[in-house]
XYZ file of C-alpha atoms in Angstrom:
671
model
C 90.463 74.603 136.621
C 94.857 75.469 136.827
C 96.214 78.252 139.057
C 100.142 78.239 137.071
C 102.857 77.363 138.249
C 102.488 76.974 142.417
C 105.247 79.116 144.933
C 107.726 75.739 144.976
C 108.190 75.232 140.835
C 108.687 79.560 140.771
C 110.795 79.162 143.213
C 112.648 76.326 141.513
C 112.559 78.133 138.645
C 113.727 81.608 139.755
C 117.049 80.425 140.864
C 117.358 77.965 137.716
C 116.897 81.707 135.757
C 119.871 83.765 138.977
C 122.023 80.680 137.770
C 121.717 81.468 134.260
C 121.793 85.305 134.737
C 124.577 85.831 136.625
C 126.940 83.122 134.526
C 126.345 86.154 131.731
C 127.074 88.798 134.241
C 130.323 87.261 134.703
C 130.926 86.693 131.659
C 130.806 90.145 130.581
C 132.953 91.706 133.281
C 135.833 90.668 131.490
C 134.810 92.365 128.279
C 133.929 95.975 130.675
C 136.419 97.995 128.881
C 136.113 96.631 126.113
C 132.574 97.232 126.251
C 133.404 101.348 126.509
C 135.486 101.292 124.120
C 133.511 100.076 121.747
C 130.835 102.957 122.899
C 133.572 105.160 121.976
C 133.443 103.568 118.118
C 129.640 103.758 118.117
C 129.548 107.438 118.983
C 132.142 107.744 116.409
C 130.587 106.360 114.339
C 127.191 108.212 115.073
C 129.524 111.419 114.698
C 130.082 110.852 112.193
C 127.184 110.221 109.448
C 126.325 113.241 112.322
C 129.024 114.642 110.042
C 128.154 113.937 106.923
C 125.144 114.632 107.089
C 125.357 118.027 107.793
C 127.500 118.279 105.072
C 131.155 118.512 106.793
C 132.822 116.534 104.506
C 136.350 117.106 105.799
C 135.513 116.411 109.128
C 133.462 113.389 107.774
C 136.827 111.624 106.069
C 138.302 112.617 109.439
C 136.077 110.429 110.940
C 136.239 107.393 108.827
C 139.849 107.250 108.303
C 139.660 105.738 112.338
C 136.965 103.129 111.417
C 138.873 101.858 108.817
C 138.880 98.834 110.819
C 135.279 99.579 112.244
C 132.418 96.611 111.467
C 130.589 99.245 109.931
C 132.566 100.581 107.461
C 130.943 99.928 104.511
C 128.163 101.331 105.751
C 129.016 104.521 106.126
C 131.342 104.520 102.383
C 126.800 103.708 101.837
C 125.506 106.329 103.582
C 128.334 108.931 101.264
C 127.197 106.641 98.060
C 123.254 108.314 98.688
C 123.690 111.695 99.873
C 125.515 112.090 96.781
C 124.211 109.410 94.378
C 122.555 112.566 92.289
C 126.056 113.012 91.342
C 128.514 109.795 91.632
C 129.789 108.612 88.909
C 129.205 104.978 87.325
C 132.563 103.948 87.703
C 132.649 105.348 91.934
C 128.363 103.126 91.630
C 130.895 99.693 90.736
C 133.731 100.030 92.262
C 131.381 99.684 95.392
C 129.362 96.722 93.906
C 132.666 95.190 93.691
C 133.704 96.177 97.233
C 131.190 95.312 98.995
C 129.486 92.666 97.756
C 129.777 89.997 100.366
C 127.376 92.444 102.333
C 123.488 93.596 102.013
C 125.060 96.919 101.164
C 125.694 95.891 97.369
C 121.704 94.674 96.098
C 120.732 97.903 98.066
C 123.043 100.283 96.890
C 122.162 98.830 93.509
C 118.375 99.218 94.142
C 119.389 102.808 94.977
C 120.970 103.821 92.159
C 118.504 102.441 90.149
C 116.707 104.545 91.315
C 117.989 107.967 90.756
C 119.143 106.447 87.609
C 115.040 106.624 86.587
C 114.588 109.408 88.391
C 116.770 111.941 86.312
C 116.228 109.871 82.551
C 119.933 108.062 82.480
C 118.011 105.199 80.167
C 121.448 103.648 79.183
C 123.058 103.669 81.672
C 119.850 102.078 83.896
C 119.677 99.362 81.402
C 123.872 98.740 81.498
C 122.981 98.251 85.706
C 119.729 96.407 85.713
C 119.797 92.547 88.059
C 116.561 91.065 87.578
C 118.154 89.284 90.681
C 118.389 92.526 92.529
C 115.543 94.821 91.587
C 112.574 92.609 90.023
C 110.236 94.683 92.371
C 106.592 95.856 89.700
C 108.705 99.457 89.326
C 112.049 98.434 88.480
C 110.212 96.238 85.950
C 108.778 98.946 84.190
C 111.521 101.125 84.407
C 114.025 98.510 82.249
C 111.481 98.050 80.123
C 111.390 101.909 79.598
C 114.902 102.333 79.752
C 115.444 98.881 76.386
C 112.694 101.485 74.948
C 114.608 104.177 75.125
C 117.735 102.965 74.111
C 115.972 101.172 70.919
C 114.779 98.019 72.593
C 111.551 99.009 71.073
C 109.650 95.570 70.339
C 111.601 93.456 73.493
C 110.170 97.265 75.613
C 106.585 97.018 74.136
C 106.351 92.552 74.722
C 107.999 93.902 78.437
C 104.428 96.337 78.644
C 102.082 93.961 77.765
C 103.562 91.401 80.975
C 103.823 93.913 83.150
C 100.290 94.585 82.109
C 98.319 92.259 82.060
C 98.010 91.491 85.921
C 95.586 90.898 89.230
C 96.042 95.137 90.880
C 96.545 98.277 89.562
C 99.452 98.628 88.655
C 102.087 101.722 89.703
C 102.121 104.811 88.485
C 106.275 105.076 87.068
C 104.578 102.017 84.929
C 102.065 104.765 82.654
C 105.305 106.618 80.796
C 106.162 102.413 79.249
C 101.908 101.997 79.063
C 100.745 105.829 76.353
C 103.658 104.544 74.405
C 102.558 100.613 74.126
C 98.790 101.539 73.564
C 99.891 104.246 71.143
C 101.314 101.553 69.311
C 98.276 98.855 69.170
C 100.230 96.366 71.864
C 96.557 96.610 74.274
C 93.742 95.344 72.530
C 90.453 94.032 73.611
C 90.956 90.718 74.634
C 94.314 91.867 76.683
C 91.701 94.383 78.710
C 89.570 91.183 78.933
C 92.011 88.855 79.898
C 93.052 91.383 82.575
C 89.178 92.763 83.324
C 88.975 88.488 84.468
C 92.318 88.446 86.163
C 91.353 90.819 88.633
C 87.455 90.190 89.845
C 89.381 87.057 89.709
C 91.982 88.879 92.778
C 87.566 90.319 93.606
C 88.956 94.391 92.826
C 85.779 94.913 91.310
C 86.260 99.065 91.193
C 89.880 98.154 89.079
C 87.391 96.249 86.282
C 85.377 99.234 85.886
C 88.248 101.206 85.021
C 89.365 98.656 82.883
C 86.235 98.955 80.790
C 87.741 101.849 79.005
C 89.846 99.587 77.001
C 87.409 97.245 75.667
C 85.430 97.564 72.196
C 82.320 98.758 72.165
C 81.276 95.685 71.325
C 82.462 93.844 74.708
C 81.203 96.850 77.143
C 78.163 95.830 78.145
C 79.318 91.991 78.915
C 82.099 93.436 80.640
C 79.455 95.977 82.457
C 77.383 93.189 83.517
C 80.500 91.196 84.220
C 81.146 93.259 87.147
C 77.681 93.868 88.164
C 77.045 89.848 88.602
C 80.198 90.089 90.251
C 79.146 92.074 93.136
C 75.559 90.629 92.761
C 75.405 86.876 91.695
C 72.239 86.162 92.998
C 71.309 88.459 89.406
C 72.157 85.472 88.112
C 68.642 83.511 88.470
C 67.058 86.819 87.531
C 68.374 87.035 84.148
C 67.989 84.960 80.362
C 70.934 85.679 78.529
C 74.021 86.982 78.455
C 75.213 90.071 75.155
C 78.329 88.628 72.821
C 80.646 86.941 72.797
C 79.954 83.460 74.165
C 82.864 81.970 74.867
C 82.824 85.378 76.836
C 79.965 84.543 78.334
C 80.428 81.113 79.599
C 83.966 83.176 82.325
C 81.100 85.359 83.674
C 78.354 82.619 83.912
C 80.842 80.432 85.878
C 82.521 82.826 87.616
C 79.473 84.280 89.023
C 78.270 80.469 89.852
C 81.552 80.179 92.336
C 81.341 83.087 93.280
C 77.160 82.855 93.972
C 77.672 79.211 95.722
C 79.402 80.824 99.040
C 76.862 82.921 99.413
C 74.207 80.364 98.640
C 74.878 76.639 97.850
C 71.653 75.939 96.261
C 70.642 78.959 94.237
C 74.585 78.129 92.677
C 72.828 74.436 92.559
C 68.700 76.438 90.362
C 71.411 78.739 88.944
C 73.847 75.984 87.025
C 70.849 73.620 87.120
C 69.044 76.836 84.357
C 72.637 77.735 82.236
C 74.454 74.299 81.760
C 72.484 74.091 78.071
C 72.959 78.201 77.381
C 76.210 78.385 77.939
C 78.915 76.198 76.336
C 81.651 75.728 79.742
C 85.100 73.803 79.209
C 85.422 71.128 81.514
C 87.597 72.038 83.387
C 85.328 75.494 84.004
C 82.394 73.377 85.112
C 84.966 70.780 87.609
C 86.045 74.149 89.017
C 81.897 75.520 89.570
C 81.218 71.941 91.158
C 83.521 71.625 93.255
C 83.235 75.046 94.330
C 79.757 74.224 95.584
C 80.874 71.628 97.349
C 82.802 72.703 98.960
C 80.331 75.112 100.816
C 77.319 72.960 100.870
C 80.588 70.779 102.923
C 80.804 74.463 105.281
C 77.348 74.956 105.199
C 76.251 71.603 106.100
C 73.724 71.268 103.548
C 74.622 67.922 101.946
C 72.426 66.015 99.886
C 71.986 62.259 102.005
C 73.331 59.771 100.347
C 76.705 62.237 99.699
C 78.771 59.483 101.307
C 77.482 56.045 99.705
C 76.871 58.399 96.107
C 81.187 60.301 96.750
C 82.245 61.892 94.105
C 79.533 63.517 92.614
C 79.490 62.911 88.496
C 80.711 65.734 87.282
C 83.550 65.248 89.710
C 84.707 62.219 88.591
C 88.671 62.079 87.729
C 88.687 65.231 89.266
C 91.491 65.582 92.494
C 88.550 66.381 94.994
C 90.746 65.319 98.312
C 90.555 69.089 99.432
C 86.932 68.396 100.003
C 87.160 65.020 101.148
C 89.592 66.292 103.828
C 86.697 68.774 104.850
C 84.435 65.951 104.984
C 86.150 64.124 107.142
C 86.295 66.701 108.970
C 83.012 67.557 109.210
C 82.181 63.709 110.315
C 84.755 64.052 113.354
C 83.436 67.661 114.421
C 79.859 65.635 114.104
C 81.518 62.544 116.407
C 80.159 60.422 113.043
C 83.259 57.551 113.547
C 81.811 55.283 111.050
C 81.854 58.473 108.456
C 84.858 59.737 109.606
C 86.816 56.233 108.689
C 85.488 56.206 104.676
C 86.469 59.415 104.125
C 89.717 59.299 105.911
C 90.350 55.717 103.344
C 89.418 58.030 100.408
C 91.756 60.090 100.015
C 94.629 59.653 98.441
C 97.997 57.406 100.220
C 100.109 60.213 100.523
C 97.582 62.348 102.523
C 96.113 59.611 104.598
C 99.865 58.577 105.979
C 100.932 62.196 107.079
C 100.234 61.480 110.680
C 96.425 64.226 111.994
C 95.143 61.289 109.461
C 97.188 58.942 111.610
C 95.699 60.220 114.507
C 91.649 60.041 113.537
C 92.400 57.339 112.252
C 93.206 55.421 115.789
C 91.305 57.337 117.014
C 88.221 57.065 115.118
C 88.680 53.285 115.207
C 88.613 52.606 118.809
C 85.393 54.728 118.976
C 83.772 52.081 116.058
C 85.429 49.650 117.595
C 83.495 50.927 121.016
C 79.907 51.393 119.361
C 80.075 55.083 119.199
C 79.093 57.491 116.651
C 78.214 54.810 114.717
C 74.783 53.964 112.095
C 75.299 57.313 110.291
C 76.175 55.594 106.369
C 73.013 54.764 104.772
C 72.854 50.611 105.190
C 73.030 50.980 101.311
C 75.851 51.871 101.026
C 78.465 48.397 99.989
C 81.848 48.872 101.493
C 82.345 47.832 105.053
C 83.264 50.471 107.001
C 87.108 50.435 106.792
C 87.869 50.113 110.709
C 91.546 48.840 112.120
C 90.617 46.070 114.902
C 91.042 46.558 118.314
C 94.532 46.380 118.366
C 96.050 47.038 115.380
C 93.678 50.702 116.278
C 96.108 51.134 119.687
C 98.897 49.535 118.066
C 98.959 53.140 115.278
C 97.484 55.668 118.221
C 100.901 54.272 120.464
C 103.300 54.625 117.039
C 101.257 58.105 117.245
C 102.296 58.958 120.379
C 105.775 58.305 119.820
C 106.708 61.613 117.840
C 106.790 65.479 118.777
C 103.782 67.308 117.088
C 100.097 68.282 118.196
C 98.604 64.996 117.508
C 101.917 62.792 118.818
C 101.164 64.315 122.337
C 97.479 63.812 122.238
C 97.835 60.350 121.365
C 99.927 60.452 123.844
C 96.814 62.065 126.044
C 94.761 59.739 125.584
C 96.512 56.924 126.043
C 98.398 58.705 129.658
C 102.058 57.373 128.661
C 104.741 59.887 128.831
C 105.084 62.486 125.058
C 108.562 61.744 123.760
C 109.973 65.004 123.034
C 113.550 63.720 120.887
C 115.097 67.006 122.330
C 119.126 67.000 120.916
C 121.176 68.976 122.603
C 124.087 71.248 120.980
C 127.394 70.983 121.225
C 129.374 73.489 120.852
C 133.420 74.382 120.858
C 134.507 77.576 121.749
C 135.654 77.239 118.033
C 132.872 76.738 117.011
C 131.770 79.551 119.041
C 134.023 81.921 118.407
C 133.567 81.065 114.274
C 130.394 83.132 114.158
C 131.369 85.743 116.096
C 134.655 86.558 113.842
C 132.206 86.595 110.420
C 131.505 90.155 109.332
C 128.616 90.334 109.114
C 127.718 88.710 112.355
C 129.540 92.333 113.380
C 128.190 93.857 111.925
C 124.795 92.903 113.461
C 126.699 93.692 116.653
C 126.516 97.105 115.710
C 123.246 97.316 114.415
C 121.457 96.218 116.650
C 123.458 98.171 120.234
C 122.337 101.891 117.735
C 118.763 100.370 116.936
C 118.257 100.299 113.397
C 116.527 96.870 113.326
C 115.490 97.388 109.891
C 119.563 96.886 108.801
C 120.204 93.946 112.290
C 117.385 91.910 110.673
C 118.610 91.589 106.684
C 121.957 91.340 107.366
C 120.896 88.409 109.851
C 118.764 87.469 106.941
C 122.102 86.867 104.920
C 123.823 85.974 106.932
C 121.922 82.938 107.365
C 121.963 81.896 104.229
C 125.116 81.770 103.597
C 125.818 78.995 106.522
C 126.137 75.177 106.820
C 123.891 73.217 108.264
C 126.605 73.208 111.853
C 127.313 76.928 111.509
C 123.312 77.639 111.630
C 122.638 76.452 114.809
C 125.825 77.915 116.220
C 124.762 81.058 114.776
C 121.500 79.504 116.990
C 123.337 79.256 120.270
C 125.337 82.360 120.070
C 122.303 84.177 119.155
C 120.475 82.658 122.689
C 122.881 83.454 124.828
C 122.655 87.833 123.202
C 118.946 87.513 124.021
C 117.969 87.027 120.015
C 115.227 85.230 120.627
C 114.209 85.689 117.476
C 116.868 85.343 115.541
C 117.639 82.037 117.352
C 114.346 80.041 116.148
C 114.897 81.614 112.492
C 119.060 80.072 112.685
C 117.098 76.960 114.299
C 114.526 76.935 111.626
C 116.672 78.077 109.148
C 118.942 74.998 109.940
C 115.986 72.438 109.644
C 117.245 70.735 113.042
C 113.632 70.861 114.924
C 115.489 69.160 117.757
C 117.091 71.690 119.500
C 114.500 72.114 121.627
C 116.329 74.653 123.253
C 116.633 76.605 120.456
C 113.506 76.814 119.036
C 111.940 77.411 121.750
C 114.053 79.916 124.573
C 113.699 81.167 127.659
C 113.159 84.877 125.906
C 111.881 87.615 128.277
C 111.769 85.596 131.555
C 112.105 88.305 133.978
C 108.606 89.701 132.663
C 106.917 86.261 131.541
C 107.217 84.249 134.780
C 106.223 88.758 136.546
C 102.793 88.785 134.871
C 102.538 85.010 134.383
C 102.039 84.846 138.798
C 100.007 88.005 138.329
C 97.285 86.873 136.291
C 97.829 84.063 137.411
C 98.316 81.615 134.820
C 100.595 79.097 133.438
C 103.730 79.757 132.425
C 104.446 78.077 130.070
C 101.504 78.308 128.009
C 102.615 82.233 127.999
C 105.104 82.179 126.937
C 104.281 79.337 124.541
C 101.206 82.021 122.891
C 103.958 84.792 122.494
C 106.278 81.908 120.547
C 103.449 81.289 118.146
C 102.304 85.409 117.842
C 105.566 86.738 116.975
C 109.032 84.372 117.654
C 110.102 86.552 120.378
C 109.261 90.217 117.469
C 109.627 92.052 120.846
C 109.300 95.307 117.188
C 106.817 92.859 115.345
C 103.920 94.249 112.877
C 101.885 92.092 111.488
C 99.848 93.176 108.173
C 96.462 93.160 110.606
C 98.271 96.799 113.099
C 98.855 93.515 115.896
C 102.426 94.964 117.649
C 105.098 93.053 119.478
C 105.980 89.542 121.763
C 102.203 89.346 122.371
C 100.906 90.747 119.310
C 98.245 92.771 120.574
C 95.812 95.126 118.918
C 96.621 98.441 119.763
C 92.456 98.887 119.670
C 92.325 95.588 122.523
C 95.554 97.468 124.429
C 94.123 100.247 124.994
C 90.740 98.925 125.925
C 93.012 95.895 128.106
C 94.191 98.963 129.567
C 91.265 101.065 130.099
C 89.702 98.118 132.311
C 92.166 97.107 134.274
C 94.118 100.525 135.114
C 97.225 100.043 133.586
C 99.441 103.431 132.002
C 99.411 102.971 127.999
C 100.658 106.829 126.654
C 100.643 105.226 122.881
C 100.472 102.624 120.438
C 104.112 102.183 119.904
C 104.707 102.084 124.249
C 103.692 98.023 122.087
C 107.045 98.009 120.567
C 108.548 98.045 124.737
C 108.419 94.806 125.353
C 107.494 94.542 128.779
C 104.205 96.831 127.969
C 103.221 94.528 125.455
C 103.398 91.610 127.808
C 101.509 92.891 130.715
C 99.210 93.967 128.535
C 99.091 90.734 125.984
C 99.028 88.348 129.502
C 96.320 90.293 130.950
C 93.919 90.836 127.791
C 95.101 86.084 127.513
C 93.688 86.046 131.661
C 90.197 87.805 130.754
C 90.067 85.276 127.664
C 91.536 82.071 129.626
C 88.323 83.943 132.647
C 86.463 83.928 130.634
C 86.122 80.297 128.743
C 86.082 79.378 132.733
C 89.512 78.258 133.351
C 90.606 76.015 129.686
C 93.267 76.812 127.849
C 91.635 75.406 124.473
C 89.180 77.550 123.957
C 90.840 81.003 125.304
C 93.629 80.513 122.491
C 91.323 80.456 119.993
C 89.789 83.352 121.545
C 93.544 85.170 121.426
C 93.638 84.485 117.923
C 90.218 84.563 116.877
C 88.089 86.252 118.750
C 85.791 85.537 121.845
C 83.372 86.765 119.654
C 83.571 83.502 117.381
C 84.437 81.291 120.189
C 81.174 81.738 121.719
C 79.625 81.490 118.081
C 81.524 78.356 117.741
C 79.908 76.222 120.962
C 76.487 77.636 119.966
C 76.934 74.383 118.017
C 78.775 71.684 119.932
C 80.738 70.862 122.955
C 83.782 71.854 123.537
C 85.081 68.966 124.194
C 86.190 66.512 123.809
C 88.926 68.330 123.018
C 90.953 66.858 119.821
C 86.946 67.047 117.993
C 87.124 71.023 118.901
C 89.755 71.403 117.955
C 89.073 69.332 114.995
C 86.234 70.929 113.522
C 87.473 74.447 114.058
C 86.258 76.130 110.417
C 89.396 78.745 110.815
C 92.268 76.547 109.386
C 94.814 79.322 110.926
C 93.083 79.372 114.474
C 93.203 75.519 114.509
C 96.344 75.643 113.418
C 97.743 78.018 115.580
C 95.408 75.883 119.076
C 97.448 73.083 117.962
C 100.726 74.663 117.797
C 100.103 76.608 121.730
C 99.429 73.343 123.475
C 101.783 72.158 121.667
C 104.211 74.338 122.163
C 103.029 74.643 125.652
C 104.160 70.925 126.630
C 107.576 71.352 125.594
C 107.857 74.339 127.680
C 107.071 72.546 130.593
C 109.825 70.262 129.867
C 112.081 72.788 129.424
C 111.132 74.725 132.585
C 110.383 72.052 134.464
C 107.207 71.941 134.970
C 105.146 68.807 135.979
C 101.866 69.772 133.085
C 99.637 67.337 131.926
C 99.232 67.729 128.340
C 95.890 68.689 128.764
C 94.001 70.051 132.048
C 91.031 67.009 132.770
C 87.849 70.384 132.442
C 89.493 71.095 129.375
C 89.256 67.125 127.756
């Protein structure tokens, strides 16, 4: 079991870190006077905004004149435009859009202007200013089509209304006036209502489908209600003999319900398919989709016939693209260490797919195992094809080739061969002229000021705007400048935008080094592993918030944070403290340490638990042991978690090298 960096390693790394910090401090001494001047300008900027919002316009204009050369001058003009947007002349708006076209504010201002025009019913102006590339939301589109109607372009408005109404989700309330006009004009037909109900149920929104039934003709209502009921309880399909209404629509209902039923009970779906196949006329495509879904869930629930390898593909899937199913079958065989079967499935993949590094690794790995006599005899003797294994020399050569790649599979291959990894790292050579070109860029200067003022959203917009306008070379220079400033997430984003994967110091910054090292030491964690988890979770964005509610550098869920803080007596006043990177790293590292201890120092299992939860990991372990590690990881049923664990392990090795720590890809007890 690993217990973090040794005392000597920690001392060495802290010395290296101190030298880096000292260099930054010395570089900053010369800028003290400049910093004082900058602070004064920032205070003046804040005061100008305060004057504007307090309607002290003379004071605002005076400060605006003093800030004529300030990077955030466009933001003051933008704030004034928004403050008085309802009374602003259209020519003033055009002048603003033209003057500040080289900033993100032009598009933001246009969106606000369009919103205001719609609220005031200025439809002719709305139509004149509308730009779908800038204002492409459903709200903006509905308003645009309404502006067409209000200005006499009724045919275009009605066509647009139909396009907006047929969607798989609820439409914004602002669309209702447009839809009312469209319905009164006879645009909403029974066919369109049925089309939308089909889309909505395909997106699993049965409550919205309930609402939409009112727009069907009476003759279609009963079938639609049966459709919704079967969506909610697909097993009912086995207990009914027929469906009312249009036969083609009934066929749609049957196909949809069979696909739904397959997820919970593929055998029942198979039986229902046999019962309904002669009663409804399904298109060839609909039949294929049903059979594919039944097969997918048979695979996932391990309910395949004994001869499924020899008889593949099923007759009803002949000629279809079943490569996704074949990949699932290959992973299933790998997870069970049935090497002859795994090789058979991999060889059935299309050549381009089979040449991907993951399948090249498994061809080599499975061939070596098959040649040694392990995991064979699972394919029926009647199978007509020989096992497509490589001979021992070819398998070793392929594994060696894979080991030369910088990736999870490359590192795993190198680990099996007991060879050093090939990081293929490049160092960026940036001149002072290069650095100065980025520092002098107006967008970068605006970003500096916005970050200092705590305006994170506008800061991110400026950086995204800048990245979209730099060439590959300058994107790398931007990444280096961001790294020096401690904008770690922006350094990563710029390197990704440049698609220069070999610049590891830019892609994998040693962000928040002090709290990361302190918490790794306190919780007896490998520091490189802790860095890797943070890099995977948030790319070191301290203010990151996921759709699920996870927060901060370590993407900690608030409920998990409260429990962990209470268990370990860590002060946590409220959820928003998790956006403080020190607190977030402390709690995230503590929870990671709990997972590490729970799984006896196995980083593979602890990483999976950090992502998917320990309950799921315990469930997976009840089905198969955690070693061999590569086999267990490949068999993780969640694609997200499988990729997460692979990335964390690969990132951990990269960080070990960047930190000059001698660490293996996997420890003996993890292999």
